Structure formats: structure tokens, C-alpha cells
PDB file of C-alpha atoms in Angstrom:
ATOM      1  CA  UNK A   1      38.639  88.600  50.773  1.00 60.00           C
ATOM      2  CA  UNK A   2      40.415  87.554  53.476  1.00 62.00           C
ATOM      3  CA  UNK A   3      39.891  87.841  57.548  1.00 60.00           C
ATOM      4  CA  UNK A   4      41.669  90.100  58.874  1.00 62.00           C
ATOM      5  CA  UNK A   5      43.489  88.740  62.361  1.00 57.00           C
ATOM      6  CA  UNK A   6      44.619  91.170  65.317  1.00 59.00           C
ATOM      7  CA  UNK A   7      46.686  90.091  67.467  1.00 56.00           C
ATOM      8  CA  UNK A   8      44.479  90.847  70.848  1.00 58.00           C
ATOM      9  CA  UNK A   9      42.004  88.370  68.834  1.00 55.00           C
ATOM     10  CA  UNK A  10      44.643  85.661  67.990  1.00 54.00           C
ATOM     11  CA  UNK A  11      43.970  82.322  69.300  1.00 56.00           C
ATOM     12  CA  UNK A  12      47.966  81.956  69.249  1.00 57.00           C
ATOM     13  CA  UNK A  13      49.306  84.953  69.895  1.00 56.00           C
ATOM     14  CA  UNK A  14      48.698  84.989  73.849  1.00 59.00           C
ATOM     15  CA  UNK A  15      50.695  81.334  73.617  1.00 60.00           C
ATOM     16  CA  UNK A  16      53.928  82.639  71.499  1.00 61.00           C
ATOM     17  CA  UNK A  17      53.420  85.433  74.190  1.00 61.00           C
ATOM     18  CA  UNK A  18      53.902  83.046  77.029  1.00 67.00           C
ATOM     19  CA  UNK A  19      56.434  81.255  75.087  1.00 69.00           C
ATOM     20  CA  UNK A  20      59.041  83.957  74.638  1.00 70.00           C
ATOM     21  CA  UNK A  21      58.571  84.616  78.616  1.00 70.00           C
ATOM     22  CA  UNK A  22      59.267  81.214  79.200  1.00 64.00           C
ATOM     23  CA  UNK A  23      62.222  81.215  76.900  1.00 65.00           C
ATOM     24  CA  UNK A  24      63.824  84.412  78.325  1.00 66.00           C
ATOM     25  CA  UNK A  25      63.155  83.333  82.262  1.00 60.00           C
ATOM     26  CA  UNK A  26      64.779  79.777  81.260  1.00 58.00           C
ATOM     27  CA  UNK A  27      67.749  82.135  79.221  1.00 71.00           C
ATOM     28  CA  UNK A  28      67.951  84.165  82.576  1.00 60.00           C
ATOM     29  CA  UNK A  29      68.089  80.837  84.574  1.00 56.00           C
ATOM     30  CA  UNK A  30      71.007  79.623  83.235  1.00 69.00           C
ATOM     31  CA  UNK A  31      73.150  82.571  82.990  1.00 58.00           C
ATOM     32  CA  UNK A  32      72.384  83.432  86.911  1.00 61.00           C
ATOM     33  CA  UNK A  33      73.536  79.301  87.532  1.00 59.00           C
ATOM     34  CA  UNK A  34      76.585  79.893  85.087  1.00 58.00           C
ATOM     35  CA  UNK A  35      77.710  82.791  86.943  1.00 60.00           C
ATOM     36  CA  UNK A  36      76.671  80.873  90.721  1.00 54.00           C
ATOM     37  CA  UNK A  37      78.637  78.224  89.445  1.00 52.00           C
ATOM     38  CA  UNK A  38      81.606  80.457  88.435  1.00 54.00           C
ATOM     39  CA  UNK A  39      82.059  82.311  91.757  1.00 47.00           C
ATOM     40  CA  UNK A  40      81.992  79.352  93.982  1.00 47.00           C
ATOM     41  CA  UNK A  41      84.085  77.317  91.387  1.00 47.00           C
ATOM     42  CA  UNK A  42      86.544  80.608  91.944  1.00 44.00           C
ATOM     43  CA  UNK A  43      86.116  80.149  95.497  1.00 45.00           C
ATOM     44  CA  UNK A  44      86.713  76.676  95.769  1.00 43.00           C
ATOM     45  CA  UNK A  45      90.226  76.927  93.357  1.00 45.00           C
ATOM     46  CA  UNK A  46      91.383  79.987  94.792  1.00 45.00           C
ATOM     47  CA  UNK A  47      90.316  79.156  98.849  1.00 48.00           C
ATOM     48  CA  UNK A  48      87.969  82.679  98.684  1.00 54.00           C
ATOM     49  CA  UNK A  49      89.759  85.385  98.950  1.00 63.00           C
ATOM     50  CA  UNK A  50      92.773  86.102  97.383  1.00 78.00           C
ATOM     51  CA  UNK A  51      94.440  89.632  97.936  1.00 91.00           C
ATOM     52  CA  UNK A  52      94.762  91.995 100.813  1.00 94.00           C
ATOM     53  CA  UNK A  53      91.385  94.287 101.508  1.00 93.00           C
ATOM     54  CA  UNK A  54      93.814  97.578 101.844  1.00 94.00           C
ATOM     55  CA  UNK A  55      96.842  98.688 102.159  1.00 94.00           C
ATOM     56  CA  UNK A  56      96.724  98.458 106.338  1.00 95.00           C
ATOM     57  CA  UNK A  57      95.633  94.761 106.180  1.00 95.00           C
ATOM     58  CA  UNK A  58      98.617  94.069 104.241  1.00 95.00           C
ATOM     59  CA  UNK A  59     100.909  96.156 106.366  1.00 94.00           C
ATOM     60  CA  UNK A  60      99.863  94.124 109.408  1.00 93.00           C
ATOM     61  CA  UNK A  61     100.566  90.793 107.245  1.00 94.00           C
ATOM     62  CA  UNK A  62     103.282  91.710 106.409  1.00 95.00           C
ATOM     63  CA  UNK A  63     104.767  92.688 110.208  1.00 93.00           C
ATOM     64  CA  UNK A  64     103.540  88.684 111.072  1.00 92.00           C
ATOM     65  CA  UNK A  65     105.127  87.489 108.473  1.00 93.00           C
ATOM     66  CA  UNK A  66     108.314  88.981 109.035  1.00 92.00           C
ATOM     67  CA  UNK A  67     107.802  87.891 113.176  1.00 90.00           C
ATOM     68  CA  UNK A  68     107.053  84.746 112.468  1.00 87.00           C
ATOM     69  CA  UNK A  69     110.515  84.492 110.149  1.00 87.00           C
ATOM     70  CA  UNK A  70     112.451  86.217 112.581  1.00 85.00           C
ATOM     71  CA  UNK A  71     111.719  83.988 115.471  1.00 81.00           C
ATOM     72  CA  UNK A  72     113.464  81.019 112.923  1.00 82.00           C
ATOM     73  CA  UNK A  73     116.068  83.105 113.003  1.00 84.00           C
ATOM     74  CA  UNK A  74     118.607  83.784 116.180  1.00 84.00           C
ATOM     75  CA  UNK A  75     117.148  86.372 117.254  1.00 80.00           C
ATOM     76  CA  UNK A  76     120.707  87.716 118.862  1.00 86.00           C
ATOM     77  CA  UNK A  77     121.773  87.790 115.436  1.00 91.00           C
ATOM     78  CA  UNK A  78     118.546  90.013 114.089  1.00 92.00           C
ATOM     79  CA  UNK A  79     119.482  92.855 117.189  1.00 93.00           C
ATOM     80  CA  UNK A  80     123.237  92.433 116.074  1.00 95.00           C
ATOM     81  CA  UNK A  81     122.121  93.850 112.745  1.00 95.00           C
ATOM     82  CA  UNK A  82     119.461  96.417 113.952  1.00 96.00           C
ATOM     83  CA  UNK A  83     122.212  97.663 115.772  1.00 97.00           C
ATOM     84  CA  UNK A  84     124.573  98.325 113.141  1.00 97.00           C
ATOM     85  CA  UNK A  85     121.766  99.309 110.550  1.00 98.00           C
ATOM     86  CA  UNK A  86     121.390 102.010 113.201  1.00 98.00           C
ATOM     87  CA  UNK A  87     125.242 102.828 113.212  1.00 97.00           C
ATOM     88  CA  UNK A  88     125.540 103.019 110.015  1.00 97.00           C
ATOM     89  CA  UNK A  89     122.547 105.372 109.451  1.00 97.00           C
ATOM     90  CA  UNK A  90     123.964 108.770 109.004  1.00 97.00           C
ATOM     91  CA  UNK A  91     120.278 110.376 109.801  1.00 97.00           C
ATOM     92  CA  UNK A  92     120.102 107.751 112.830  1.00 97.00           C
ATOM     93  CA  UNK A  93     119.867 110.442 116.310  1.00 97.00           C
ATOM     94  CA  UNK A  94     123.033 110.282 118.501  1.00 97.00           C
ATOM     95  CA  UNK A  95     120.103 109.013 121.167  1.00 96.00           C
ATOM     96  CA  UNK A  96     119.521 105.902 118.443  1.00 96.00           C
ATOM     97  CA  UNK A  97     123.531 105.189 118.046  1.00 97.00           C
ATOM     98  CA  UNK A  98     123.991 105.120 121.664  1.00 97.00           C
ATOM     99  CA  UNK A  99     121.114 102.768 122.185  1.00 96.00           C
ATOM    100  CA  UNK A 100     122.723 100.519 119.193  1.00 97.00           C
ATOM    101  CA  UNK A 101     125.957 101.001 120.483  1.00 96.00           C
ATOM    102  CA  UNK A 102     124.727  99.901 124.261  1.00 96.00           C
ATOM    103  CA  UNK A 103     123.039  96.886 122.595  1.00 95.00           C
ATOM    104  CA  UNK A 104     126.515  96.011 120.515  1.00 96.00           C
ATOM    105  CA  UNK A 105     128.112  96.071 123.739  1.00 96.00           C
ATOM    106  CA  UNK A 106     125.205  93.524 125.599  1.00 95.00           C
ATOM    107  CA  UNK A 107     125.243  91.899 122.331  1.00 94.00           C
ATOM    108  CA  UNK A 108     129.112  90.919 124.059  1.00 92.00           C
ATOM    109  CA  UNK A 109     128.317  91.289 127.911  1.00 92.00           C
ATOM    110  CA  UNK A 110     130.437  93.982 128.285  1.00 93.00           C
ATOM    111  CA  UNK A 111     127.358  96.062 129.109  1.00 90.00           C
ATOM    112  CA  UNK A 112     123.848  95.495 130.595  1.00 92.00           C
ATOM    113  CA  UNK A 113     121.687  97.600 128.054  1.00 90.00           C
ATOM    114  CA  UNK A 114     118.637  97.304 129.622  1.00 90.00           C
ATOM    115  CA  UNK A 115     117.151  96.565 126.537  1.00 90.00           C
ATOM    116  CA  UNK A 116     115.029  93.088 125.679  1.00 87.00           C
ATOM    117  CA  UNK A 117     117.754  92.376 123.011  1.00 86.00           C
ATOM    118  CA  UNK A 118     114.886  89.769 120.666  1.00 83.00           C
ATOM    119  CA  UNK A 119     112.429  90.733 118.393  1.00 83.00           C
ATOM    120  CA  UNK A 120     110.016  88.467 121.097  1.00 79.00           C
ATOM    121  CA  UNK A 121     110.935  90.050 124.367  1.00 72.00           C
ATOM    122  CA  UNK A 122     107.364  89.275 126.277  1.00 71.00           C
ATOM    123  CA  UNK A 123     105.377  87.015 124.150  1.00 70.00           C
ATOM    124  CA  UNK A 124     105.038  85.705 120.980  1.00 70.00           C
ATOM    125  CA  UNK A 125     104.352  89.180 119.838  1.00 79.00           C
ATOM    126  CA  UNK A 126     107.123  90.716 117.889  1.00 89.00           C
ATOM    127  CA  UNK A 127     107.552  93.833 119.764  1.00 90.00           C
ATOM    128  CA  UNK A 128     110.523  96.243 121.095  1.00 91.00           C
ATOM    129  CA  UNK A 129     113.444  98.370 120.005  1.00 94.00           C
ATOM    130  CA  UNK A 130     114.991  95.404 117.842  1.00 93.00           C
ATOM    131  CA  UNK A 131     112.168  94.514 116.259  1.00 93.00           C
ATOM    132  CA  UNK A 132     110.938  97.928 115.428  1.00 94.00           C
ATOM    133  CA  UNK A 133     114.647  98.196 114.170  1.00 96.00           C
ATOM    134  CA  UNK A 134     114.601  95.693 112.313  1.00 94.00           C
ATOM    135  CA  UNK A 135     111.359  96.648 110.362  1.00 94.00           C
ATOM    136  CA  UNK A 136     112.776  99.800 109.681  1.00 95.00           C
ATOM    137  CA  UNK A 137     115.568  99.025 108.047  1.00 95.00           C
ATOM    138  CA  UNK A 138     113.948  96.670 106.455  1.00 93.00           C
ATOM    139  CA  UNK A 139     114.381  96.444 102.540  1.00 93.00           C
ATOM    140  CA  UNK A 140     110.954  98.082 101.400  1.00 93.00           C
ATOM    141  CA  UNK A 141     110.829  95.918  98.104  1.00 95.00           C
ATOM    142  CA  UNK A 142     110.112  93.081 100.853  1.00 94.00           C
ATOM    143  CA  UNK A 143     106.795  94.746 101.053  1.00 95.00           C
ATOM    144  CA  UNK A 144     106.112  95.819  97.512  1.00 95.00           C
ATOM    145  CA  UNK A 145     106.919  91.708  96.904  1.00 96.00           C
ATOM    146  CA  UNK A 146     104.721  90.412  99.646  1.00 96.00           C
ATOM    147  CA  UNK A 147     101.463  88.476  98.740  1.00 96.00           C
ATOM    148  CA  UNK A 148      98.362  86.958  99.783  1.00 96.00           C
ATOM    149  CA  UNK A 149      99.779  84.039  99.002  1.00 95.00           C
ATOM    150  CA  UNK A 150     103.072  84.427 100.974  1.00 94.00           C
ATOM    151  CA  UNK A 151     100.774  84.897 103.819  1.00 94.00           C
ATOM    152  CA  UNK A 152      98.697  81.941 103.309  1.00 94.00           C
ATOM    153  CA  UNK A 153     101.484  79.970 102.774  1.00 93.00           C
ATOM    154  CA  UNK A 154     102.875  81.041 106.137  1.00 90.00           C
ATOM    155  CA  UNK A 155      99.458  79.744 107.356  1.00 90.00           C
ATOM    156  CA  UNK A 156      98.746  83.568 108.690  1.00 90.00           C
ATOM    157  CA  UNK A 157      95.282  84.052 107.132  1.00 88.00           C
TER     158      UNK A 157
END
């Protein structure tokens, strides 16, 4: 007959016990280094983040973006357009067309307007009747298009 062995008695058993808690801790180990090693790997390749948190973050890197292309531009050329993207506007206010229309006319000095006729009247802040123009009328696939990227690239984040 033979001895019967349980396994609170088995000389072994507490070992293969310890053994399988060893294994699974070391099992745990490496999947918590594989996935450490994955996010700053991600990190490093990508520079951290890599999209916009919400829409409003994106908005406002979007309007520096578009400031910091417009002053490339001439900027008497970007309230030359505003102007006639107002004009043209058949919703525009007849207060809008005459400020366009007085801006046209500065535009030529035939008129004082009385209105800072650059996206950057003050500062380097794009700010104003032709720059919020000129955002307006703005083509709003721009937007849709813009990235993270663009605005990395443009060394804005």
C-alpha cells in the first residue's frame, strides 16, 4: 500500500508554490518594463505629445499659426483682401462695407480710415479689424487640415 501525500504535508509543494510566484512576479516584471520601455520609446520618436488636447487648444494654434504666416506676408496686401472679402460678402452689414470700403480707400491714401490697416497693429499680437477679417474669411478646410505637426513645425508648441 502506498503513502498517501497531501499537499499541506508535501516537502515540495510549498517550493513549486514559491516557484510559480516567482515565475508570475518575474512574467509581471517584464511586461510592466516592455510597456515603460514602449511609452518613453513613443515619447522619445514622437517628441511627447502629438495632437491637440481639444478643440480650443487647436483653435488658438491655429490663430498663431496663421499670425505668424501673415506677418511673412505684406501685411497691406492681407487688409487689401479682408477688405474686398468684406465687399464681396452679400451678408457683410452696410456698417462692415463701409469700414472695407474706408480701408480700400487708405489702402490708396485717398482716405485716413482710422483703422490700424496690419494684422500686427500694436505688437506682435495679431489683433484688429484686418486680422479678425482675415480669419473670417478664412477658408475653413485650413482648419480641418491643420496639425500638431504644422504647429511644431512652425516651432509654436
Amino acid at each position: 500500500m502506498k503513502a498517501e501525500v497531501r499537499p499541506e504535508h508535501d516537502p515540495h509543494g510549498s517550493e513549486n508554490h514559491k516557484s510559480d510566484r516567482v515565475n508570475t512576479l518575474l512574467i509581471a516584471a517584464i511586461v510592466a518594463l516592455a510597456t515603460a520601455v514602449g511609452v518613453v520609446g513613443t515619447y522619445l520618436v514622437f517628441g511627447g505629445k502629438n495632437d491637440f488636447a481639444d478643440r480650443e487648444e487647436k483653435r488658438e494654434l491655429y490663430e498663431e499659426y496663421e499670425c505668424a504666416k501673415a506677418s511673412q506676408l505684406d501685411e497691406r496686401f492681407i487688409a487689401s483682401a479682408a477688405a474686398v472679402d468684406v465687399l464681396a460678402d452679400s451678408n457683410a452689414s452696410p456698417s462692415e462695407k463701409k469700414t472695407a470700403l474706408d480701408v480700400q480707400l487708405d489702402l490708396r491714401g485717398l482716405l485716413d480710415s482710422g483703422v490700424p490697416l496690419t494684422p500686427t497693429p500694436h505688437t506682435s499680437r495679431c489683433e484688429g479689424w484686418v486680422w479678425e477679417t482675415h480669419m473670417k474669411y478664412l477658408d475653413p478646410q485650413k482648419f480641418k487640415d491643420f496639425t500638431y505637426q504644422d504647429a511644431e513645425d512652425e516651432g509654436l508648441v
